[in-house]
mmCIF file of C-alpha atoms in Angstrom:
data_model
loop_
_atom_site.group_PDB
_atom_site.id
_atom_site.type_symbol
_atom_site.label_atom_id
_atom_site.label_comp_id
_atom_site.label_asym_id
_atom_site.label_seq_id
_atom_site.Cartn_x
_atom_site.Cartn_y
_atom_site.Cartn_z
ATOM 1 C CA UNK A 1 0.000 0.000 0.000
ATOM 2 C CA UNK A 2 1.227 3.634 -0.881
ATOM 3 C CA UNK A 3 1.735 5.871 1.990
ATOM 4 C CA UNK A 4 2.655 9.281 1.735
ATOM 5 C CA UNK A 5 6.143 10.423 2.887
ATOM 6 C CA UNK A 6 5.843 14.281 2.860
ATOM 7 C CA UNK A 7 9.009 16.448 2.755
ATOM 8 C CA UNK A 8 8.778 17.971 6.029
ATOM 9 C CA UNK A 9 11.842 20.526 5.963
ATOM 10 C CA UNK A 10 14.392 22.339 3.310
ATOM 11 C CA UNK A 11 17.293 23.268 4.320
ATOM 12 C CA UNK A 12 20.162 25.364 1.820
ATOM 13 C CA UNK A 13 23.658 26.448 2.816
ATOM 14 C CA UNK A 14 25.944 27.852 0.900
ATOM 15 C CA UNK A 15 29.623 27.048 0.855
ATOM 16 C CA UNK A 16 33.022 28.189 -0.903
ATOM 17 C CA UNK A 17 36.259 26.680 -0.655
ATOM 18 C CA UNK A 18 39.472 28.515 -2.237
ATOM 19 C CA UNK A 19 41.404 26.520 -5.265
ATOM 20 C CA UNK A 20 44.918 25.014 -3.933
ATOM 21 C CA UNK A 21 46.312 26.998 -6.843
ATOM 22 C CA UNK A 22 45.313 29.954 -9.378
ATOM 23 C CA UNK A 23 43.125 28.136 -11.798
ATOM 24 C CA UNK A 24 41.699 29.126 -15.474
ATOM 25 C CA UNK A 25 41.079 27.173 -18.428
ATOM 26 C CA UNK A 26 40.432 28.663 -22.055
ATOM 27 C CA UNK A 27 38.129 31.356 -21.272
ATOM 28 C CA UNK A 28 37.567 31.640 -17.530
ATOM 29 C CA UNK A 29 39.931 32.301 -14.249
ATOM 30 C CA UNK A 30 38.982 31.444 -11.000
ATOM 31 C CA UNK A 31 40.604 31.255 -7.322
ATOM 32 C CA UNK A 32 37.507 29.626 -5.054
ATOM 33 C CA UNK A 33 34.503 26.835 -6.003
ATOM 34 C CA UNK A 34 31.043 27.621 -4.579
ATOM 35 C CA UNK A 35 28.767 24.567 -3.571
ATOM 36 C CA UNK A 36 24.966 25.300 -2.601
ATOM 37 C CA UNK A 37 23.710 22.476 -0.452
ATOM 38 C CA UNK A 38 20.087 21.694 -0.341
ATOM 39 C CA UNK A 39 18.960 18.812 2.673
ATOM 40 C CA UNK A 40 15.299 17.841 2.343
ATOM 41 C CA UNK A 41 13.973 15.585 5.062
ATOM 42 C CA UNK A 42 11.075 13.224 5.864
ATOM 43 C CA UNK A 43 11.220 12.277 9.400
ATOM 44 C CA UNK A 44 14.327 11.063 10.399
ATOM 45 C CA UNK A 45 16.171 10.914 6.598
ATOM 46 C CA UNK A 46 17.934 13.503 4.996
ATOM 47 C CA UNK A 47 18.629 13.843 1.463
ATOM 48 C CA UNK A 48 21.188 15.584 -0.204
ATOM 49 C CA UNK A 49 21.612 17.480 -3.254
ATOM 50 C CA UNK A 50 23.751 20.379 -4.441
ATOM 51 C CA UNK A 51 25.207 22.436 -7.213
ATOM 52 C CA UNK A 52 27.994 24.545 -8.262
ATOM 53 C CA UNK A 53 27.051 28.245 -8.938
ATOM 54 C CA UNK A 54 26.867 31.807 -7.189
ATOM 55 C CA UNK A 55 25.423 32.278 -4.033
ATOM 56 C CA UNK A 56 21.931 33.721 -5.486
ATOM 57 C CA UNK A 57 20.875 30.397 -6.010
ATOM 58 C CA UNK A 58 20.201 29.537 -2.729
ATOM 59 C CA UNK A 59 17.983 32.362 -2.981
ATOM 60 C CA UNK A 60 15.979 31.063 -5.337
ATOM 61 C CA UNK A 61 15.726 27.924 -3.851
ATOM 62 C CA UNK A 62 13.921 29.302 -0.874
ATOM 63 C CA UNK A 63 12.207 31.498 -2.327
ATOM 64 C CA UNK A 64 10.714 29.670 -5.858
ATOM 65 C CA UNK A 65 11.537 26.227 -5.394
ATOM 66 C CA UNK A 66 10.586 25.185 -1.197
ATOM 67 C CA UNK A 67 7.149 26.403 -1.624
ATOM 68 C CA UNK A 68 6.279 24.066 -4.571
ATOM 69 C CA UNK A 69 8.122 21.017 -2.661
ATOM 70 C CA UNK A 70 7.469 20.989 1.196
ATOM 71 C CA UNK A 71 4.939 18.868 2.159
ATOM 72 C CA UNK A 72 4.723 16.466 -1.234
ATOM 73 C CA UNK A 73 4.981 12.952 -0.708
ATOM 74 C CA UNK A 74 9.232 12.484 -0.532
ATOM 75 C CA UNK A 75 9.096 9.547 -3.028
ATOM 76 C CA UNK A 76 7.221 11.459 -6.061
ATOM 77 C CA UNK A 77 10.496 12.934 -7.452
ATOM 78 C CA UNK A 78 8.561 12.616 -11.029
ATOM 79 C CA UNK A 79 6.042 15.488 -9.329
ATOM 80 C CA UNK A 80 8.216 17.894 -7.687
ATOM 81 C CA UNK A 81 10.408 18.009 -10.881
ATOM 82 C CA UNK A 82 7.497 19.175 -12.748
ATOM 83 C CA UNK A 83 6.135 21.527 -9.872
ATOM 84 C CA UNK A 84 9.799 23.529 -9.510
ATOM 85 C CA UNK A 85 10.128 23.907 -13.276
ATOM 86 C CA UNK A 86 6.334 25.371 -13.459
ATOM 87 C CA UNK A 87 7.433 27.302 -10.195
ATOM 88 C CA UNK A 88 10.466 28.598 -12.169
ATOM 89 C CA UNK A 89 8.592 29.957 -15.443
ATOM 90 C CA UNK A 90 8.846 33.473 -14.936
ATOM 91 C CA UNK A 91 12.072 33.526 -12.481
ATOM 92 C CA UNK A 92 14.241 32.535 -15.723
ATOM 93 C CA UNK A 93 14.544 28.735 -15.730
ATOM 94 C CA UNK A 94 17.788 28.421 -17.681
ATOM 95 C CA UNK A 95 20.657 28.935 -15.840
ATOM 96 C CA UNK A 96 20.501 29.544 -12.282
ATOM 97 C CA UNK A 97 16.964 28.558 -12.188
ATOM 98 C CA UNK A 98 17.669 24.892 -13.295
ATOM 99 C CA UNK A 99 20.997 25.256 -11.046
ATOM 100 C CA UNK A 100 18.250 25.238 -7.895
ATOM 101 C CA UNK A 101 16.543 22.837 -9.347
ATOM 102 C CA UNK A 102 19.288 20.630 -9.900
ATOM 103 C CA UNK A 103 20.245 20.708 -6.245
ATOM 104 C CA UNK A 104 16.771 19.989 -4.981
ATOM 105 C CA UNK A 105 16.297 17.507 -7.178
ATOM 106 C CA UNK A 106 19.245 15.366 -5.994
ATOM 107 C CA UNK A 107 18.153 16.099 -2.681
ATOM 108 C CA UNK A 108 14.809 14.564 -3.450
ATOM 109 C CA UNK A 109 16.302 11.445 -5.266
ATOM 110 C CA UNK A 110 18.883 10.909 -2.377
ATOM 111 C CA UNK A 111 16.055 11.545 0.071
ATOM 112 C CA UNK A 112 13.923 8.524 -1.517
ATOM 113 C CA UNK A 113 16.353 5.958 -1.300
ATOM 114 C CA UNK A 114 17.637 6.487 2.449
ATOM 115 C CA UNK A 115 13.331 6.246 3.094
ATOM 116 C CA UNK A 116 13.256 2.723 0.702
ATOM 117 C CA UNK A 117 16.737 1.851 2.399
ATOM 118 C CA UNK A 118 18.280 1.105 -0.414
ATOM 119 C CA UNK A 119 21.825 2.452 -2.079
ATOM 120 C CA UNK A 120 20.669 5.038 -4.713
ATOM 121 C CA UNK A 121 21.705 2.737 -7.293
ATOM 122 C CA UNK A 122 19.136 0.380 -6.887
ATOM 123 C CA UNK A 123 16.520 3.104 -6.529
ATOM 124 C CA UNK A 124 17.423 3.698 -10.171
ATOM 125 C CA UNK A 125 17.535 -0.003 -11.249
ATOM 126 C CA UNK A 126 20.669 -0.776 -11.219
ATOM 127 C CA UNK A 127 23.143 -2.455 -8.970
ATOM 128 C CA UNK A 128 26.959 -1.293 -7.806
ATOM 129 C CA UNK A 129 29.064 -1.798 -10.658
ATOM 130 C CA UNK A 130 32.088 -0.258 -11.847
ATOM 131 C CA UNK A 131 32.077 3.224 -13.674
ATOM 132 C CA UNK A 132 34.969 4.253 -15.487
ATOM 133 C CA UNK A 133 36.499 7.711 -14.617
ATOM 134 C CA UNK A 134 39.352 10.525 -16.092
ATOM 135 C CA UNK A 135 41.207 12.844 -14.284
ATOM 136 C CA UNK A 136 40.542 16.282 -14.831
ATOM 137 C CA UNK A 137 42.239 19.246 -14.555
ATOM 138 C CA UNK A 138 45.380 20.854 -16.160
ATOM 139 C CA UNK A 139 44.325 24.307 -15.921
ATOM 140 C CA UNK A 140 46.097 26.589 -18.285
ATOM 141 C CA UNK A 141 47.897 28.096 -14.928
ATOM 142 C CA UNK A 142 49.689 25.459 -14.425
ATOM 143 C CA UNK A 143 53.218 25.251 -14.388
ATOM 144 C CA UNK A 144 54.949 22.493 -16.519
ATOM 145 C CA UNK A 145 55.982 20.891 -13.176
ATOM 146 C CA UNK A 146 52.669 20.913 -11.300
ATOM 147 C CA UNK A 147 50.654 19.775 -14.550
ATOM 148 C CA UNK A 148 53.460 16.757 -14.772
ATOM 149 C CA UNK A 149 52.541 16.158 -10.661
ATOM 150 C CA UNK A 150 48.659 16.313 -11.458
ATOM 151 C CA UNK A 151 48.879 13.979 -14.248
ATOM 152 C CA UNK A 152 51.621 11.184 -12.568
ATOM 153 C CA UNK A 153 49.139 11.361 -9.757
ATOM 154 C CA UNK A 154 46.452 9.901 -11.513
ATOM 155 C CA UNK A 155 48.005 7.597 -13.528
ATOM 156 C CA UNK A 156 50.670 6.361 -11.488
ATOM 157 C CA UNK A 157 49.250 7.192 -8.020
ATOM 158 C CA UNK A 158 45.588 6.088 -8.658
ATOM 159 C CA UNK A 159 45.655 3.893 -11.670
ATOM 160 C CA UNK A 160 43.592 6.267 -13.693
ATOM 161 C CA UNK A 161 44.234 5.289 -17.491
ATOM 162 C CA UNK A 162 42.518 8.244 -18.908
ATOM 163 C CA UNK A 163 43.193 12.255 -18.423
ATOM 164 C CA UNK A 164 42.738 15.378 -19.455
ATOM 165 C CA UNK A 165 43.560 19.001 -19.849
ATOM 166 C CA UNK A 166 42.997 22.627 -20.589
ATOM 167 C CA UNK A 167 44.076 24.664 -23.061
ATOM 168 C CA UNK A 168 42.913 27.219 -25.780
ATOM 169 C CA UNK A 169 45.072 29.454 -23.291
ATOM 170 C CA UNK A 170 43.408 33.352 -23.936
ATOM 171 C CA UNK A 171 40.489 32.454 -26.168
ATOM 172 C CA UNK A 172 42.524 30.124 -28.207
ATOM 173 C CA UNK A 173 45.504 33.157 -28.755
ATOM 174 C CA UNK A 174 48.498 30.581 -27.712
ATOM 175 C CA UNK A 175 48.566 27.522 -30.215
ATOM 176 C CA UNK A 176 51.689 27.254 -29.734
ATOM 177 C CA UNK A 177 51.589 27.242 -25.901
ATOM 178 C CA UNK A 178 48.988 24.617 -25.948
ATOM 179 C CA UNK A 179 50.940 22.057 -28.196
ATOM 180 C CA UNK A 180 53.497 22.577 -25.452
ATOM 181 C CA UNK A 181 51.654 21.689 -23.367
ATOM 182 C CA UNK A 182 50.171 18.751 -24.754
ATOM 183 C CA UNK A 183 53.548 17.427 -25.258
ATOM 184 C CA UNK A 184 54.406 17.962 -21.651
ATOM 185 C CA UNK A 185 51.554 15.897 -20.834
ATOM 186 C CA UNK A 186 51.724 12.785 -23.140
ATOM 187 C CA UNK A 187 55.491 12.607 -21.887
ATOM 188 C CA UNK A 188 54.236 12.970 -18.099
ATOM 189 C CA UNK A 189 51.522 9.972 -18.866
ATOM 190 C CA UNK A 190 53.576 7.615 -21.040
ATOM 191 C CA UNK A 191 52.509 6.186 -24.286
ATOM 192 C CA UNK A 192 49.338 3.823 -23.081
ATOM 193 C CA UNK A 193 47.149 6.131 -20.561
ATOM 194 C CA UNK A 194 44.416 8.067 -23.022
ATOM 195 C CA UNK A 195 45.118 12.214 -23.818
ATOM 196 C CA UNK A 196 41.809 14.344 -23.411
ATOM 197 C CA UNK A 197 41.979 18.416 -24.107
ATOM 198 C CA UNK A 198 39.192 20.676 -23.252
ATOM 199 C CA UNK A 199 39.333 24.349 -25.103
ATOM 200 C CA UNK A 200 35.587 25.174 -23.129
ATOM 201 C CA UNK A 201 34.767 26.746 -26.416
ATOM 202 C CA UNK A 202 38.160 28.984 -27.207
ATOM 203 C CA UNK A 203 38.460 28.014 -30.733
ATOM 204 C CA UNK A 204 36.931 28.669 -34.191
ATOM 205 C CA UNK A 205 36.076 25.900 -35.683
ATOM 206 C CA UNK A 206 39.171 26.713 -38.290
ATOM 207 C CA UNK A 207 41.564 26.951 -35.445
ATOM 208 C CA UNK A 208 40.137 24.081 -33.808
ATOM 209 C CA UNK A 209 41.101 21.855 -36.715
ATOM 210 C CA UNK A 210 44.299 23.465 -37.235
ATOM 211 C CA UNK A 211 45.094 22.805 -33.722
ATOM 212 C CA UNK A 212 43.554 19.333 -34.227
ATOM 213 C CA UNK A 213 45.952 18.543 -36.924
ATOM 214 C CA UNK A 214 49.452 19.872 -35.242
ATOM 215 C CA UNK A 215 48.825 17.253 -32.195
ATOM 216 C CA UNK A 216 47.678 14.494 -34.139
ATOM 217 C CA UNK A 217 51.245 12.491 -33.424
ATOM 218 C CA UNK A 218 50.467 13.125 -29.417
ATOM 219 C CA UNK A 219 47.530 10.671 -29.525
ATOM 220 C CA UNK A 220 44.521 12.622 -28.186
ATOM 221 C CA UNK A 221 41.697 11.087 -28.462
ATOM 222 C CA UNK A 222 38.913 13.127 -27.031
ATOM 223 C CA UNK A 223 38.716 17.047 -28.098
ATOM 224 C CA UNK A 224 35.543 18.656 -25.583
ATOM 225 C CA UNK A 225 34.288 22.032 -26.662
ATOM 226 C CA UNK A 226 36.786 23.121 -29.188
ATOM 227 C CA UNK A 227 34.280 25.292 -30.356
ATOM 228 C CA UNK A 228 31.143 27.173 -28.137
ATOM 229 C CA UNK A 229 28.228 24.489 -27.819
ATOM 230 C CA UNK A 230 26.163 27.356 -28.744
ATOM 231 C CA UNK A 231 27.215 26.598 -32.184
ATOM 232 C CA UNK A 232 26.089 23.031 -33.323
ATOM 233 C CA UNK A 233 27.109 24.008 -37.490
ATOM 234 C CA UNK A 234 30.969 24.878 -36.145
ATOM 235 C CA UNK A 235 31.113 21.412 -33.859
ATOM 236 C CA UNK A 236 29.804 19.332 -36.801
ATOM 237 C CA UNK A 237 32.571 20.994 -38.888
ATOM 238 C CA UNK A 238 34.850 20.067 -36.514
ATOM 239 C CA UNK A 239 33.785 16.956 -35.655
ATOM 240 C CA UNK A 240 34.205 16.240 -39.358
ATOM 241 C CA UNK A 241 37.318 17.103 -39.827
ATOM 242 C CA UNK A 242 39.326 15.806 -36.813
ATOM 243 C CA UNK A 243 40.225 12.475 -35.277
ATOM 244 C CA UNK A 244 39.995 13.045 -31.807
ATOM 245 C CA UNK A 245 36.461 12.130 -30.687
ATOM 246 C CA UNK A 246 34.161 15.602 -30.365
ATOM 247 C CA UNK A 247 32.084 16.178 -27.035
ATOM 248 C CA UNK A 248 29.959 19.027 -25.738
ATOM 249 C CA UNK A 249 27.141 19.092 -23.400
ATOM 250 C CA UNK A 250 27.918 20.650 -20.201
ATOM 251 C CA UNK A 251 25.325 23.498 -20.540
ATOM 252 C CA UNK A 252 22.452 21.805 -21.334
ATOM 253 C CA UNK A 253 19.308 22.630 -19.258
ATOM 254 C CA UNK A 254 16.905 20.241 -20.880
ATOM 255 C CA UNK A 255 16.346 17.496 -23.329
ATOM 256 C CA UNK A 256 15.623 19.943 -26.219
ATOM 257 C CA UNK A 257 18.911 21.254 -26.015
ATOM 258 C CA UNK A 258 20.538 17.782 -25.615
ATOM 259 C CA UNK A 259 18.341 16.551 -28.477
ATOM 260 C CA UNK A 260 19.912 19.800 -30.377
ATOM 261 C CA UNK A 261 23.306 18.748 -29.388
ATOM 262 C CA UNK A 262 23.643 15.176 -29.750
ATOM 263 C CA UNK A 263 23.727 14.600 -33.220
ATOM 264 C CA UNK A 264 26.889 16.586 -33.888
ATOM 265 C CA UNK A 265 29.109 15.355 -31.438
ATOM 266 C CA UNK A 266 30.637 12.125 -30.920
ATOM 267 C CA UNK A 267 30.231 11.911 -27.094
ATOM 268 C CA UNK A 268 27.258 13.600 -25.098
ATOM 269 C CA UNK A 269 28.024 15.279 -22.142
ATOM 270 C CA UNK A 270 25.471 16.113 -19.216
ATOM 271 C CA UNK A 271 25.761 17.732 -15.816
ATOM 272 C CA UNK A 272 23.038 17.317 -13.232
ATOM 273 C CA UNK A 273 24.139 20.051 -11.195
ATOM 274 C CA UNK A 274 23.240 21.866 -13.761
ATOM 275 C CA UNK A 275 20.705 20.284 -16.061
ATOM 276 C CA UNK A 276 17.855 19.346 -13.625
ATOM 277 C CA UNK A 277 19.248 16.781 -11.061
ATOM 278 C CA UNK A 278 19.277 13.315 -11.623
ATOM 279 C CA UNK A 279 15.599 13.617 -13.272
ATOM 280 C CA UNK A 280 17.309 15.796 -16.022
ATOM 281 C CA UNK A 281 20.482 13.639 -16.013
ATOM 282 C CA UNK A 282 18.666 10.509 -16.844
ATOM 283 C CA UNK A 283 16.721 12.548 -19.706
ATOM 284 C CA UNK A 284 19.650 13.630 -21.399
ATOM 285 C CA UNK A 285 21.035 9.952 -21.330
ATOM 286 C CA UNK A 286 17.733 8.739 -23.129
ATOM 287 C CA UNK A 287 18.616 11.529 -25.419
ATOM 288 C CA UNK A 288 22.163 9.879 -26.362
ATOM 289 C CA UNK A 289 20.892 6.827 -26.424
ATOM 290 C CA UNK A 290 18.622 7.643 -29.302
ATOM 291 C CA UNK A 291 20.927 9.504 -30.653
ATOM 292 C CA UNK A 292 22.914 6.444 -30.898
ATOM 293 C CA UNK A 293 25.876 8.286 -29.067
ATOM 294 C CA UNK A 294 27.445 7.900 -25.453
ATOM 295 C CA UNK A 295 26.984 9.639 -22.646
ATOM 296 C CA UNK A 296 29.812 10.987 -20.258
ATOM 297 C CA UNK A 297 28.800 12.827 -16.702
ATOM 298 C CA UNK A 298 30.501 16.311 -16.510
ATOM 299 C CA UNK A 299 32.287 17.386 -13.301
ATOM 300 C CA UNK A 300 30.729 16.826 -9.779
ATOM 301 C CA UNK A 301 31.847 12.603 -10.068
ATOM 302 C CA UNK A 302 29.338 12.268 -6.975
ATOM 303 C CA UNK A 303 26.288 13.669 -8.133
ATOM 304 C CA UNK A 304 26.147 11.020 -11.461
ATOM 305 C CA UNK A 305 27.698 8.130 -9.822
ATOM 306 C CA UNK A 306 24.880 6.247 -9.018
ATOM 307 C CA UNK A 307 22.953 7.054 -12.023
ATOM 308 C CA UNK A 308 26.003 6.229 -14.268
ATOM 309 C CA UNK A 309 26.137 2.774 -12.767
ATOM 310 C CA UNK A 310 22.465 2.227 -13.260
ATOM 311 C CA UNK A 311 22.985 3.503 -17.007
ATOM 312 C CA UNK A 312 25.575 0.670 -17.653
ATOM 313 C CA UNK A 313 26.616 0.245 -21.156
ATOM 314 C CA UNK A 314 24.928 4.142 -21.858
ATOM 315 C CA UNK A 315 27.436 6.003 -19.271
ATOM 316 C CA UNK A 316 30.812 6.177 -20.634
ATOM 317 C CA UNK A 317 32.872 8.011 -17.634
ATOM 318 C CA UNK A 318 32.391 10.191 -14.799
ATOM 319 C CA UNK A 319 34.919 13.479 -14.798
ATOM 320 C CA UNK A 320 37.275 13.066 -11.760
ATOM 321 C CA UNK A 321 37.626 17.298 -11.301
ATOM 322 C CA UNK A 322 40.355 18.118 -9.296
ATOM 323 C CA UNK A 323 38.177 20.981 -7.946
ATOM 324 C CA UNK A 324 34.678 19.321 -7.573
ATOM 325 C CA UNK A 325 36.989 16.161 -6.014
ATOM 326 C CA UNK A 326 38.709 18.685 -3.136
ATOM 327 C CA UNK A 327 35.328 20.268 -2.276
ATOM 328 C CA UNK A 328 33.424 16.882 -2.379
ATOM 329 C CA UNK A 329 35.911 15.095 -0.120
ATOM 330 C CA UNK A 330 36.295 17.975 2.232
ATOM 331 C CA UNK A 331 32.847 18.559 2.640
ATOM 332 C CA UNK A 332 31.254 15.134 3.023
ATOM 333 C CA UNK A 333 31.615 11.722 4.325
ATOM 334 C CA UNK A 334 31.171 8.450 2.095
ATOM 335 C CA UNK A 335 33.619 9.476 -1.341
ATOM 336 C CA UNK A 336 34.117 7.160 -3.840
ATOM 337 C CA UNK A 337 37.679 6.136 -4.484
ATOM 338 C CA UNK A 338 39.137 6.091 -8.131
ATOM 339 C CA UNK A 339 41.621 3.536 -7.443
ATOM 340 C CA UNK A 340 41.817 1.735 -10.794
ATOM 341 C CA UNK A 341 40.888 4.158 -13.116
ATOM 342 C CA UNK A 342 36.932 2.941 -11.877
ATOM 343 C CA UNK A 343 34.302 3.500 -9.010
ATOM 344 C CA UNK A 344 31.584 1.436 -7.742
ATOM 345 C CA UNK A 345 29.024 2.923 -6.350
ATOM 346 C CA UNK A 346 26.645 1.698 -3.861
ATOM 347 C CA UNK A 347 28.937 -1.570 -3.256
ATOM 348 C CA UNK A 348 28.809 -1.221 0.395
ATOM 349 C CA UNK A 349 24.989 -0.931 0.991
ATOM 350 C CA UNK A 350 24.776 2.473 2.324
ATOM 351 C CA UNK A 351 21.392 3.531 1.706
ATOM 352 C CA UNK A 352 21.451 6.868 -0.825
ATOM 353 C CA UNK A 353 24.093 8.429 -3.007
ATOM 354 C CA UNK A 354 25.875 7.304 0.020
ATOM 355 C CA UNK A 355 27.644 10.811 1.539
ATOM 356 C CA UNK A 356 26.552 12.889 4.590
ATOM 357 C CA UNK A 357 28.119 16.518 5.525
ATOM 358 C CA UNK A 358 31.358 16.522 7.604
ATOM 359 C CA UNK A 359 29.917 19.257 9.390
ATOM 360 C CA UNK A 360 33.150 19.868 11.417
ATOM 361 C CA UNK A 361 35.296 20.187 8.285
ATOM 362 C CA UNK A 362 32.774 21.622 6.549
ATOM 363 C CA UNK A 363 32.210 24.408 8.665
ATOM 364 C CA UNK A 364 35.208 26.974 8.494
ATOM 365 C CA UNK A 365 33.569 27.847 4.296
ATOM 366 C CA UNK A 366 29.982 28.020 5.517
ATOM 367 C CA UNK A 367 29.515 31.313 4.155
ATOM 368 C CA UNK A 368 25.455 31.672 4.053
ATOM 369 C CA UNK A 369 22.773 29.384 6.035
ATOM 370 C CA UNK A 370 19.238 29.745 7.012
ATOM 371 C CA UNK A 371 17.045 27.977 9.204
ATOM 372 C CA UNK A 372 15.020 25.000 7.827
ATOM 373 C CA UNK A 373 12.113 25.938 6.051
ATOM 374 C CA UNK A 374 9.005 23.579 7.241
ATOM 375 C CA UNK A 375 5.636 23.545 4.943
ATOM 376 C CA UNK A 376 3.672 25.695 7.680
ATOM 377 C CA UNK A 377 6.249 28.294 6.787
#
């Protein structure tokens, strides 16, 4: 018999943690990460959910999104997805609206499995198996000898048989800088561990292929946003033209835009920290799938985990990020461990995505928090 579970509180806290190191990629610098945490809770479970983005969306969490969601049955994620983005219509859904979303959502999803008891990977219909994962980072800031560290680390140190790196240095201005660089890192990785390179949309889609072209003989294999994802003719043309497989994604905010994207790339990408949870997440892997193309999790390895595993042959890897990776493990309990170059999530029963907030180390980048919002306000 069905028996309503209703989400009795919301709680959102904001947090930002400072990088170990100036970071920037093609088009963006940045010294600090900020992670909004939503906790929704039905009697004695918790769920949580978060995403990366400013501070403001916190805001609209409480002030759009908790109305529409405390007090509806806990296990009807399929219901408050709907609700929030009907609640979000004239807020501005794209962008940080679907960031709030995103965070609730996971909330909600996490919530439902600690109520059925069951690891969040079941909830889904899966079961714990492996997921494949890259190591991500090489920021453009870098110098030679930390990107050679970073890269060792996960190959040697971790067993991680696939990573990547920025470059497209000052909106693609420094070709020659990035073939440098590329060079430094094949060398740092040996001959056998896979090459990715991420320009986060530096490039014309002439330079891109130019570019493409000059490190053929370094063996990368996977070129992500050489050109703005905003521009599906100039990533076709690309995609065309080079070896390297061609994946973009990151942005999307629905399954329009994934439906948009997926037939000119060779790899999907989706983010549900940014694309509508796991609710989103799932719909943008249905989208690849009939597509006919793979789907790879962007950033935030703990927030797809789960899902990816109950995906199985549709997920192709999760995106160890140096930065989402430091703020995850600092902030919560329960992280997955890449050893291998794979995770398995789930594998030791814990019911839910499986992490809980290190309150203690978490508390010193607490930076905004409000009391729990309850449905009689």
């Amino acid at each position: 018999m069905w028996t309503d579970r209703p989400i009795e509180r919301l709680t959102v806290r904001v947090y930002t943690v400072p990088t170990d190191r100036p970071e920037a990629d093609g088009t963006l610098a940045w010294d600090a990460t900020t992670l909004v945490l939503v906790e929704a809770g039905s009697g004695p479970a918790t769920g949580l959910g978060w995403t990366y983005g400013p501070s403001a969306t916190a805001a609209l969490v409480r002030e759009q999104l908790a109305p529409v969601v405390l007090g509806r049955d806990a296990l009807d994620t399929a219901g408050a997805y709907e609700a929030m983005r009907r609640a979000l219509r004239n807020a501005g859904r794209p962008g940080l609206g679907t960031y709030a979303l995103s965070a609730v959502d996971l909330a909600l999803w996490d919530l439902a499995a600690r109520l059925l008891d069951v690891p969040l990977v079941g909830l889904l219909g899966g079961r714990p198996r492996p997921v494949e994962v890259y190591g991500s980072g090489g920021f453009t800031t870098y110098p030679d000898r930390v990107l050679e560290r970073q890269l060792r680390g996960w190959v040697e140190g971790q067993g991680i048989p696939r990573v990547k790196i920025k470059i497209g240095e000052s909106w693609g201005a420094r070709p020659e800088r990035d073939l440098e660089r590329i060079s430094v890192a094949r060398t740092a990785i040996g001959p056998d561990a896979a090459l990715y390179v991420d320009a986060n949309g530096a490039f014309t889609a002439k330079r891109a292929i130019r570019l493409a072209a000059a490190f053929a003989d370094d063996g990368v294999t996977w070129f992500e946003e050489p050109v703005s994802s905003d521009d599906p003719a100039a990533l076709a043309a690309v995609r065309a033209a080079v070896a390297p497989d061609v994946a973009a994604g990151e942005y999307g905010d629905d399954a329009r835009y994934f439906a948009r994207l997926a037939p000119v790339v060779d790899c999907l990408q989706a983010d549900a920290t940014r694309c509508g949870g796991l609710t989103g997440f799932l719909r943008a892997a249905a989208v690849a799938e009939a597509c006919g193309v793979p789907l790879s999790a962007h950033c935030s390895p703990h927030a797809h985990a789960h899902a990816a595993a109950a995906r199985a042959a549709g997920v192709r890897h999760l995106e160890w990020f140096h930065d989402h990776v430091r703020v995850e493990s600092l902030l919560f309990d329960g992280v997955l461990d890449p050893a291998g170059g794979t995770v398995v999530p789930g594998a030791d029963g814990t019911p839910g995505h499986g992490l809980s907030l290190a309150e203690r180390r978490a508390a010193p980048y607490l930076v905004d928090a409000w009391p729990p919002l309850r449905p009689d306000g």
